[in-house]
Coordinates of C-alpha atoms in Angstrom, one line a residue:
M1 CA 0.0 0.0 0.0
T2 CA 1.4 3.3 -1.0
P3 CA 1.9 6.1 1.7
Q4 CA -0.9 8.3 0.1
L5 CA -3.3 5.3 -0.1
L6 CA -2.7 4.5 3.5
V7 CA -3.4 8.1 4.5
T8 CA -6.6 8.0 2.5
S9 CA -7.7 4.7 4.1
I10 CA -7.2 6.1 7.6
L11 CA -9.1 9.2 6.9
T12 CA -12.0 7.2 5.7
G13 CA -12.2 5.2 8.9
H14 CA -10.1 2.1 8.1
C15 CA -6.9 0.9 9.9
P16 CA -5.1 -1.3 7.4
D17 CA -2.9 -4.3 8.2
V18 CA 0.4 -2.6 7.9
P19 CA 3.5 -2.3 10.1
V20 CA 3.0 0.1 13.0
W21 CA 5.9 2.3 11.8
D22 CA 4.2 2.7 8.4
L23 CA 0.9 3.6 10.2
S24 CA 2.8 6.1 12.4
K25 CA 4.3 7.8 9.3
A26 CA 0.8 8.1 7.8
V27 CA -0.6 9.6 11.0
R28 CA 2.4 12.0 11.1
T29 CA 1.4 13.1 7.5
I30 CA -2.1 13.7 8.6
A31 CA -1.1 15.6 11.7
D32 CA 1.3 17.8 9.7
G33 CA -1.3 18.5 7.1
I34 CA -3.8 19.5 9.7
A35 CA -1.3 22.0 11.2
T36 CA 0.1 23.4 7.9
E37 CA -2.7 23.1 5.3
P38 CA -5.9 24.5 6.6
G39 CA -8.1 23.4 3.7
R40 CA -6.7 19.9 3.3
Y41 CA -8.4 17.8 6.0
D42 CA -11.8 18.3 7.5
A43 CA -13.2 17.3 11.0
T44 CA -15.1 14.3 9.6
G45 CA -11.9 12.8 8.2
A46 CA -10.1 13.5 11.5
W47 CA -12.6 11.9 13.7
K48 CA -13.0 8.9 11.5
A49 CA -9.2 8.4 11.6
C50 CA -9.2 8.6 15.4
N51 CA -12.2 6.2 15.7
A52 CA -10.4 3.7 13.5
L53 CA -7.1 4.0 15.4
N54 CA -8.9 3.6 18.7
R55 CA -10.7 0.5 17.6
E56 CA -7.3 -1.1 17.0
R57 CA -5.9 0.4 20.2
H58 CA -3.4 2.7 18.5
F59 CA -4.2 5.3 21.2
A60 CA -0.8 7.1 21.0
L61 CA -1.4 7.7 17.2
T62 CA -4.8 9.2 18.0
L63 CA -3.1 11.7 20.2
H64 CA -1.0 13.0 17.3
I65 CA -4.2 13.8 15.3
G66 CA -6.1 15.2 18.2
Q67 CA -3.2 17.4 19.3
A68 CA -2.7 18.9 15.9
W69 CA -6.4 19.5 15.4
F70 CA -7.1 21.3 18.7
A71 CA -4.0 23.4 18.4
C72 CA -5.2 25.2 15.2
R73 CA -8.7 24.2 14.1
D74 CA -12.3 24.8 15.3
F75 CA -13.5 22.7 18.2
S76 CA -15.2 19.4 17.1
A77 CA -17.2 17.7 19.9
L78 CA -17.2 14.4 18.0
L79 CA -13.4 14.4 17.5
A80 CA -13.0 15.5 21.1
K81 CA -14.9 12.3 22.2
H82 CA -12.5 10.0 20.4
Y83 CA -9.4 12.0 21.4
A84 CA -10.6 11.9 25.0
Q85 CA -10.9 8.1 24.8
A86 CA -7.3 7.8 23.7
L87 CA -6.3 10.2 26.5
I88 CA -8.1 8.1 29.1
E89 CA -6.4 4.9 27.8
L90 CA -3.0 6.5 28.1
S91 CA -3.7 7.9 31.7
H92 CA -4.1 11.6 30.8
L93 CA -7.2 11.7 32.9
Q94 CA -7.3 15.4 33.8
Q95 CA -6.8 16.5 30.2
A96 CA -9.5 14.1 29.0
D97 CA -12.0 15.3 31.7
A98 CA -11.5 19.0 30.7
L99 CA -11.9 18.0 27.0
L100 CA -15.2 16.2 27.6
D101 CA -16.5 19.2 29.5
Q102 CA -15.9 21.3 26.4
A103 CA -17.5 18.7 24.2
I104 CA -20.7 18.5 26.4
E105 CA -21.0 22.3 26.3
A106 CA -20.5 22.5 22.6
V107 CA -23.1 19.7 21.8
Q108 CA -25.6 21.4 24.1
R109 CA -25.1 24.7 22.4
T110 CA -25.2 23.6 18.7
A111 CA -26.8 20.2 18.2
G112 CA -30.4 19.0 17.9
A113 CA -32.2 17.5 20.9
R114 CA -31.7 13.8 19.8
T115 CA -27.9 14.3 19.1
V116 CA -27.6 16.2 22.4
H117 CA -29.0 13.2 24.3
V118 CA -26.9 10.6 22.7
E119 CA -23.6 12.5 22.6
V120 CA -23.9 14.0 26.1
A121 CA -24.7 10.5 27.4
E122 CA -21.5 9.1 25.8
C123 CA -19.4 11.9 27.1
R124 CA -20.7 11.6 30.6
G125 CA -20.0 7.9 30.4
Q126 CA -16.4 8.7 29.5
K127 CA -16.2 11.1 32.5
A128 CA -17.5 8.4 34.8
R129 CA -14.8 6.0 33.3
I130 CA -12.2 8.6 34.3
C131 CA -13.4 8.5 37.9
K132 CA -13.5 4.7 37.8
Q133 CA -9.9 4.5 36.5
A134 CA -8.7 7.0 39.1
Y135 CA -10.3 4.8 41.8
V136 CA -8.6 1.7 40.3
D137 CA -5.2 3.6 40.3
D138 CA -5.3 5.0 43.8
G139 CA -8.0 3.2 45.7
D140 CA -9.5 6.5 47.0
P141 CA -13.1 5.7 48.2
A142 CA -14.1 9.3 47.2
R143 CA -13.3 8.3 43.6
L144 CA -15.5 5.3 43.8
V145 CA -18.4 7.5 45.0
Q146 CA -17.8 10.0 42.1
A147 CA -17.7 7.2 39.6
F148 CA -20.9 5.5 40.9
D149 CA -22.8 8.9 40.9
A150 CA -21.7 9.7 37.4
Y151 CA -22.7 6.3 36.0
H152 CA -25.9 6.1 38.0
H153 CA -27.2 9.5 37.0
A154 CA -26.5 8.8 33.4
Y155 CA -28.4 5.5 33.7
L156 CA -31.4 7.1 35.4
D157 CA -31.5 9.7 32.6
N158 CA -32.6 7.0 30.1
R159 CA -32.7 3.5 31.6
L160 CA -33.4 1.6 28.3
T161 CA -30.8 3.4 26.2
N162 CA -28.1 3.9 28.9
Y163 CA -28.2 0.5 30.5
W164 CA -24.3 0.2 30.1
H165 CA -24.0 3.1 32.5
G166 CA -26.2 1.3 34.9
V167 CA -24.1 -1.9 34.7
N168 CA -21.0 0.1 35.6
A169 CA -22.9 1.7 38.4
L170 CA -23.9 -1.9 39.6
A171 CA -20.4 -3.2 39.5
L172 CA -19.1 -0.2 41.6
L173 CA -22.0 -0.5 44.1
A174 CA -21.3 -4.2 44.5
R175 CA -17.7 -3.4 45.2
A176 CA -18.6 -0.8 47.7
E177 CA -20.7 -3.4 49.6
R178 CA -17.8 -5.9 49.6
I179 CA -15.5 -3.4 51.2
G180 CA -18.0 -2.2 53.7
M181 CA -18.9 1.2 52.2
T182 CA -22.5 2.2 53.1
G183 CA -24.8 4.9 51.9
L184 CA -23.6 4.9 48.3
A185 CA -27.1 4.4 46.9
P186 CA -30.7 4.2 48.2
V187 CA -30.9 0.7 46.8
S188 CA -28.8 -2.4 47.2
S189 CA -26.8 -3.9 44.4
R190 CA -29.2 -6.8 44.2
E191 CA -32.1 -4.3 43.8
L192 CA -30.3 -2.3 41.2
A193 CA -29.4 -5.6 39.3
R194 CA -33.2 -6.6 39.2
Q195 CA -34.0 -3.1 37.8
L196 CA -31.3 -3.4 35.1
L197 CA -32.5 -7.0 34.3
S198 CA -36.0 -5.7 33.7
D199 CA -34.8 -2.8 31.6
M200 CA -32.6 -5.0 29.4
Q201 CA -35.2 -7.7 28.9
Q202 CA -37.3 -5.0 27.2
R203 CA -34.5 -4.7 24.5
A204 CA -35.1 -7.1 21.7
V205 CA -31.6 -6.8 20.2
D206 CA -28.9 -9.0 21.8
S207 CA -25.7 -7.2 21.0
P208 CA -22.4 -8.4 22.3
W209 CA -22.3 -5.5 24.8
K210 CA -25.7 -6.5 26.1
M211 CA -24.5 -10.0 26.5
A212 CA -21.6 -8.9 28.6
S213 CA -23.8 -6.6 30.6
M214 CA -26.3 -9.4 31.3
A215 CA -23.4 -11.5 32.6
E216 CA -22.5 -8.9 35.1
V217 CA -26.2 -8.4 36.2
C218 CA -26.5 -12.1 36.8
L219 CA -23.3 -12.0 38.8
A220 CA -24.8 -9.4 41.1
L221 CA -28.0 -11.5 41.4
D222 CA -25.9 -14.5 42.6
E223 CA -27.0 -16.5 39.6
P224 CA -23.7 -17.9 38.4
D225 CA -25.1 -20.4 35.9
H226 CA -27.1 -17.6 34.1
A227 CA -23.9 -15.4 34.2
E228 CA -22.0 -18.2 32.5
L229 CA -24.7 -18.8 29.9
W230 CA -24.6 -15.1 28.9
L231 CA -20.8 -15.2 28.8
Y232 CA -20.8 -18.2 26.5
R233 CA -23.4 -16.5 24.2
L234 CA -20.9 -13.6 24.1
L235 CA -18.0 -15.8 23.2
H236 CA -19.9 -17.4 20.4
A237 CA -21.4 -14.3 19.0
P238 CA -20.1 -13.5 15.5
Q239 CA -19.7 -9.8 16.4
C240 CA -17.7 -10.5 19.5
K241 CA -14.2 -8.9 19.1
P242 CA -11.1 -9.2 21.3
F243 CA -11.5 -5.7 22.7
M244 CA -14.9 -6.5 24.0
L245 CA -13.5 -9.5 25.9
E246 CA -10.7 -7.3 27.2
S247 CA -13.2 -4.7 28.5
L248 CA -15.2 -7.4 30.3
A249 CA -12.1 -9.1 31.6
R250 CA -10.7 -5.9 33.0
Q251 CA -14.0 -5.1 34.7
L252 CA -14.1 -8.6 36.3
R253 CA -10.5 -8.2 37.4
E254 CA -10.4 -4.5 38.6
I255 CA -13.9 -4.1 40.0
W256 CA -15.3 -7.5 40.7
D257 CA -11.9 -8.8 42.2
A258 CA -11.9 -11.8 39.9
R259 CA -8.9 -14.2 39.8
A260 CA -8.8 -16.4 36.7
L261 CA -5.9 -18.7 37.8
D262 CA -6.1 -18.7 41.6
G263 CA -8.3 -21.7 42.1
G264 CA -11.0 -19.3 43.2
V265 CA -14.6 -20.5 43.7
Q266 CA -16.5 -17.2 43.5
A267 CA -18.7 -16.7 40.4
Q268 CA -16.5 -13.9 39.1
D269 CA -13.5 -16.2 39.3
R270 CA -15.3 -18.7 37.2
L271 CA -16.2 -16.0 34.5
A272 CA -12.7 -14.8 34.4
S273 CA -11.4 -18.4 34.1
I274 CA -13.8 -19.0 31.2
I275 CA -12.5 -16.0 29.4
A276 CA -8.9 -17.2 30.1
R277 CA -9.6 -20.6 28.7
H278 CA -11.2 -19.1 25.6
Q279 CA -8.1 -17.0 25.0
M280 CA -6.0 -20.1 25.3
A281 CA -8.2 -22.1 22.9
R282 CA -9.1 -19.5 20.4
L283 CA -6.3 -16.8 20.7
S284 CA -3.6 -19.3 21.7
L285 CA -2.7 -17.1 24.6
L286 CA -2.2 -17.6 28.4
S287 CA -1.8 -14.7 30.7
L288 CA 0.6 -14.4 33.6
T289 CA -0.7 -11.4 35.5
P290 CA 1.0 -10.3 38.8
P291 CA 1.1 -11.0 41.7
A292 CA 2.0 -14.6 40.8
S293 CA 1.3 -16.7 43.8
R294 CA 2.5 -20.3 44.2
A295 CA -1.2 -21.3 43.8
E296 CA -1.3 -19.5 40.5
Q297 CA 1.8 -21.2 39.3
N298 CA 0.4 -24.6 40.1
E299 CA -2.7 -23.7 38.2
L300 CA -0.6 -22.6 35.3
E301 CA 1.1 -25.9 35.3
R302 CA -2.2 -27.8 35.1
N303 CA -3.7 -25.6 32.4
F304 CA -0.5 -25.6 30.3
Q305 CA 0.1 -29.3 30.6
G306 CA -3.5 -30.0 29.6
T307 CA -3.7 -27.6 26.7
G308 CA -0.1 -27.2 25.4
A309 CA 1.3 -30.7 26.3
F310 CA 4.2 -29.1 28.1
S311 CA 6.0 -30.9 30.9
I312 CA 6.4 -29.4 34.4
D313 CA 10.1 -28.9 33.7
T314 CA 9.2 -27.0 30.5
I315 CA 6.9 -24.8 32.6
K316 CA 9.8 -24.0 34.9
Q317 CA 11.9 -23.0 31.9
I318 CA 9.1 -20.8 30.7
L319 CA 8.7 -19.0 34.0
S320 CA 12.4 -18.6 34.3
A321 CA 12.4 -16.9 30.9
C322 CA 9.5 -14.7 31.9
A323 CA 11.5 -13.2 34.7
S324 CA 13.8 -11.6 32.1
I325 CA 11.0 -10.2 30.0
G326 CA 9.9 -6.5 30.6
C327 CA 7.1 -4.2 29.6
V328 CA 8.0 -0.9 28.0
C329 CA 5.8 1.9 29.4
N330 CA 5.5 5.7 28.8
S331 CA 6.1 8.2 31.6
H332 CA 2.5 7.6 32.9
G333 CA 3.1 3.8 33.2
V334 CA 0.9 3.0 30.2
R335 CA 2.1 -0.3 28.6
L336 CA 3.1 0.1 24.9
G337 CA 5.6 -2.6 24.1
T338 CA 7.8 -5.5 25.2
G339 CA 11.5 -6.1 25.6
F340 CA 13.9 -8.5 27.3
L341 CA 17.3 -8.7 29.1
L342 CA 20.3 -10.2 27.4
D343 CA 24.0 -10.5 28.4
G344 CA 25.7 -7.8 26.3
A345 CA 28.3 -10.3 25.3
A346 CA 25.6 -12.3 23.4
L347 CA 25.3 -9.3 21.1
G348 CA 29.0 -8.7 20.8
L349 CA 29.0 -5.9 23.4
G350 CA 31.6 -7.3 25.7
G351 CA 31.7 -5.6 29.1
A352 CA 28.3 -4.0 28.7
G353 CA 26.7 -6.4 31.3
P354 CA 22.9 -7.0 31.1
V355 CA 21.3 -4.9 28.3
F356 CA 17.6 -4.4 27.5
V357 CA 16.5 -5.2 23.9
T358 CA 13.4 -4.0 22.2
N359 CA 12.2 -2.7 18.8
A360 CA 13.3 0.7 17.6
H361 CA 9.7 1.5 16.7
V362 CA 9.0 1.0 20.4
L363 CA 11.9 2.8 22.0
S364 CA 13.9 5.4 20.0
D365 CA 14.8 9.1 19.7
T366 CA 14.5 8.9 15.9
V367 CA 11.8 6.6 14.8
P368 CA 8.4 8.2 14.5
G369 CA 5.8 7.1 17.1
A370 CA 8.4 5.4 19.4
I371 CA 8.6 6.3 23.1
R372 CA 11.6 8.6 23.7
P373 CA 14.2 7.2 26.1
S374 CA 13.7 10.1 28.5
D375 CA 10.0 9.3 28.7
A376 CA 10.3 5.5 28.9
L377 CA 10.0 3.2 31.9
V378 CA 10.5 -0.6 32.1
T379 CA 8.9 -3.0 34.5
F380 CA 9.2 -6.8 34.9
E381 CA 6.0 -8.7 35.4
L382 CA 7.4 -11.4 37.8
D383 CA 9.3 -8.8 39.8
Y384 CA 6.4 -7.3 41.7
P385 CA 6.9 -6.8 45.5
A386 CA 4.4 -8.0 48.1
D387 CA 2.2 -4.8 47.7
G388 CA 1.6 -5.6 44.0
K389 CA 3.0 -2.3 42.8
P390 CA 5.2 -2.4 39.8
V391 CA 8.9 -1.4 40.0
F392 CA 9.8 0.9 37.2
H393 CA 13.3 1.3 35.7
K394 CA 14.4 4.3 33.7
I395 CA 16.6 4.1 30.6
A396 CA 20.1 5.0 31.6
E397 CA 21.6 4.9 28.1
I398 CA 20.8 3.9 24.5
L399 CA 23.7 1.8 23.2
L400 CA 22.4 1.2 19.8
T401 CA 19.3 2.0 17.6
S402 CA 18.6 0.6 14.1
P403 CA 15.4 1.6 12.4
P404 CA 12.9 -0.8 10.9
G405 CA 12.9 -1.9 7.3
P406 CA 10.1 -3.4 5.1
L407 CA 8.4 -6.6 6.2
G408 CA 9.3 -9.8 4.3
Q409 CA 12.0 -8.2 2.1
P410 CA 15.4 -9.1 3.5
S411 CA 17.3 -7.7 0.6
Q412 CA 15.8 -4.3 1.3
A413 CA 16.1 -4.6 5.1
E414 CA 19.8 -5.2 5.2
G415 CA 21.2 -3.1 8.1
L416 CA 17.6 -2.1 9.1
L417 CA 17.2 -4.2 12.3
D418 CA 14.3 -2.5 14.1
V419 CA 16.2 -2.8 17.4
S420 CA 17.2 -0.6 20.3
V421 CA 19.7 -1.8 22.8
A422 CA 19.7 0.1 26.2
R423 CA 21.1 -0.1 29.6
L424 CA 18.6 0.2 32.5
E425 CA 18.9 2.1 35.7
Q426 CA 19.0 -0.2 38.8
A427 CA 18.1 -3.4 37.0
T428 CA 20.6 -5.6 38.8
G429 CA 19.5 -9.0 40.1
H430 CA 17.4 -9.9 37.0
G431 CA 18.4 -13.0 34.9
V432 CA 19.1 -12.8 31.2
L433 CA 17.7 -14.9 28.4
Q434 CA 19.9 -17.7 26.8
V435 CA 20.6 -17.4 23.1
S436 CA 20.4 -20.4 20.7
A437 CA 23.6 -21.0 18.8
L438 CA 21.7 -22.0 15.7
L439 CA 18.3 -21.3 14.1
P440 CA 15.8 -24.1 13.9
I441 CA 15.5 -26.1 10.7
V442 CA 12.2 -25.3 8.9
D443 CA 10.6 -28.8 8.5
G444 CA 6.9 -28.3 9.2
Q445 CA 7.4 -29.4 12.8
A446 CA 9.7 -26.6 14.3
K447 CA 8.0 -24.2 16.6
A448 CA 8.5 -20.5 17.4
Y449 CA 7.1 -19.3 20.7
V450 CA 6.5 -15.7 21.6
I451 CA 6.1 -14.2 25.2
G452 CA 5.0 -10.6 25.4
H453 CA 2.5 -8.0 26.5
P454 CA -0.1 -7.9 23.7
R455 CA -2.4 -4.8 24.0
G456 CA -0.7 -3.8 27.2
S457 CA -1.9 -6.9 29.1
G458 CA 0.0 -9.1 31.6
L459 CA 2.6 -11.4 30.1
Q460 CA 1.0 -13.8 27.5
I461 CA 2.5 -16.9 26.0
A462 CA 1.5 -18.1 22.6
V463 CA 1.1 -21.9 22.9
H464 CA -0.7 -23.1 19.7
D465 CA -0.4 -22.5 16.0
S466 CA 3.2 -21.6 16.6
E467 CA 4.7 -23.1 13.5
L468 CA 8.0 -21.8 12.3
L469 CA 7.3 -21.0 8.6
A470 CA 10.5 -19.8 7.0
V471 CA 14.0 -18.4 7.5
D472 CA 15.5 -16.1 4.7
D473 CA 18.7 -17.2 3.0
A474 CA 20.9 -14.8 4.9
N475 CA 19.4 -15.9 8.3
R476 CA 18.3 -12.3 9.0
L477 CA 14.5 -12.7 9.2
V478 CA 12.2 -15.5 10.4
H479 CA 8.5 -16.0 9.8
Y480 CA 6.1 -17.8 12.1
R481 CA 2.4 -18.2 12.6
T482 CA 2.5 -17.5 16.3
P483 CA -0.4 -15.2 17.2
T484 CA 0.5 -11.7 18.4
D485 CA -1.2 -8.4 18.9
P486 CA -0.3 -4.7 19.2
G487 CA 2.1 -4.5 22.3
S488 CA 3.8 -7.7 21.3
S489 CA 6.4 -5.6 19.5
G490 CA 9.8 -6.3 21.1
S491 CA 8.9 -9.7 22.4
P492 CA 11.5 -12.5 22.4
V493 CA 11.0 -15.4 20.0
F494 CA 12.0 -18.8 21.3
N495 CA 12.7 -22.2 19.8
E496 CA 11.3 -25.4 21.3
N497 CA 14.1 -25.5 23.9
W498 CA 13.2 -22.1 25.0
R499 CA 16.4 -20.5 23.7
L500 CA 16.1 -17.1 22.2
I501 CA 16.3 -17.0 18.3
A502 CA 14.7 -13.7 17.3
L503 CA 13.2 -10.3 18.2
H504 CA 9.6 -10.0 17.2
H505 CA 8.8 -6.8 15.4
G506 CA 5.7 -7.1 13.1
G507 CA 3.3 -9.2 11.1
S508 CA 0.8 -9.0 8.2
S509 CA -2.0 -11.0 6.6
T510 CA -0.2 -10.3 3.3
M511 CA 3.4 -10.9 4.3
P512 CA 5.7 -11.3 1.3
R513 CA 7.2 -14.8 1.2
F514 CA 10.9 -15.3 1.0
R515 CA 10.3 -18.0 -1.6
P516 CA 8.8 -18.1 -4.1
A517 CA 9.1 -14.4 -4.7
G518 CA 5.9 -12.5 -5.5
T519 CA 3.6 -14.6 -3.2
V520 CA 2.2 -13.7 0.2
Y521 CA 0.8 -15.4 3.3
Q522 CA -0.3 -14.7 6.8
A523 CA 2.8 -14.5 9.0
N524 CA 4.6 -12.7 11.8
E525 CA 8.2 -11.7 11.5
G526 CA 11.2 -11.5 13.8
V527 CA 14.8 -10.2 13.3
T528 CA 17.2 -13.0 14.2
I529 CA 19.6 -12.4 17.1
Q530 CA 22.4 -13.5 14.6
A531 CA 21.5 -10.5 12.4
I532 CA 21.5 -8.1 15.3
R533 CA 24.8 -9.4 16.5
A534 CA 26.2 -9.0 13.0
G535 CA 24.8 -5.5 12.7
I536 CA 26.4 -4.4 15.9
R537 CA 29.7 -5.9 14.7
L538 CA 29.6 -4.0 11.5
A539 CA 28.6 -0.8 13.3
S540 CA 31.6 -1.2 15.7
L541 CA 34.0 -1.9 12.8
G542 CA 32.8 1.1 10.9
A543 CA 33.2 3.4 14.0
A544 CA 36.8 1.9 14.5
M545 CA 37.7 2.6 10.8
A546 CA 36.3 6.1 10.9
G547 CA 38.7 6.9 13.8
P548 CA 38.2 9.1 16.9
D549 CA 38.0 12.4 14.8
A550 CA 35.1 11.2 12.6
A551 CA 32.2 13.6 12.6

């Protein structure tokens, strides 16, 4: 897809299957055009672009368009709503709240009655989400009260249309009751659940969102079998998308206190466990979310052994590798990528000690859309202390950055490694991954396993459909079917012995094959550790030949 065609596609509300760095360049083109060419892009194209990017969880890219628009163009309430959603997801809560206030005022001043009702309800729902997220972040009971009031008032404004506000209010009220808070509402959570059940039964359309809401209502009514029935209906609905499941899973975990892998017997634990098993079976993923108790590890062993046919010794190898895998966050702690620790000597950086390796399109001063090193933080999922709070490590120094090249084209990607190698502050005590001396032979049986943080989640391990598809003739790139998602960028790719073979950096449903040329297939791609090591050696040789006086 040409750069201009990609720009046009985004502005019409589509987010094509292209590498994230190409997507980032296209968004930069749109943002620059908004800022410098007043007649080029209109508000409709801008909000369609932001909506498409948000659907695919490219929230950081939405910020570029929103920032450019509101810096020099007339206020658009519809664009503000999508921009605010991205701000909330990236933890800019105060900025999002102020923007939503402006949007509500603008809609009430200029729109017709029906539009006012719909748009104001959505904006108020987002403002309630801000309060809920603030409560999740700091545990302040006042935030819980604010979030409940915001959701509950929006629900009472139109109970049949705004039932999703009511379900959020219900979850917060049930949480308040569990922690001993009283006086939050004139009704109990059970009474509110019965009211919601009556409202939703009057709606003939069973959308995926209604199915998820009904599961929560049945949870509050202490009807676990009905809750599971609605969840299974959701899982088998053709319109059910991964982000819908993520929203429900987050609600169960953060508000209902569900533990998917802790052997829990509460109804919410059972729902969370069903979602986890669905992800294993359908998405080929298993999550490792802190804090990882011994009970959780035992449960992982049973699930893994039953589903992935891995031995207990293999599980121990996997958990050992997980300890060296980190999540790359921005300065607000929002998870945006993955990386891992290696001994510098494994990359030809003798004397460097442990180094942190990730993609250049995740961490770089020069690649568009990457987190700048001064704004980056790294945390390790299996290194959480007893209080469950993450330990963040700053980037002390970038030792090497090499930009990304085109997917599936090793001849054009020579020297373009999509890698950043950094030294972390105060990262002593962590283990390093072990590198395989050889790449696997592609024989239809070889596997490529990926561990990372897809969509900012806890550590997830791809366990099925992990066939190694191809290695290019120069051993620079590897292709594999292992499922990944945004946020997996920078993940380590392992062979069947759980030795590191590559750095994952992208994928496509139309990936160019190495052979025969001119054909495509569905594949993900990693840059081999051999290629990274060779690139570092060439860079060091070039610097030595240039001499100390080279510019």
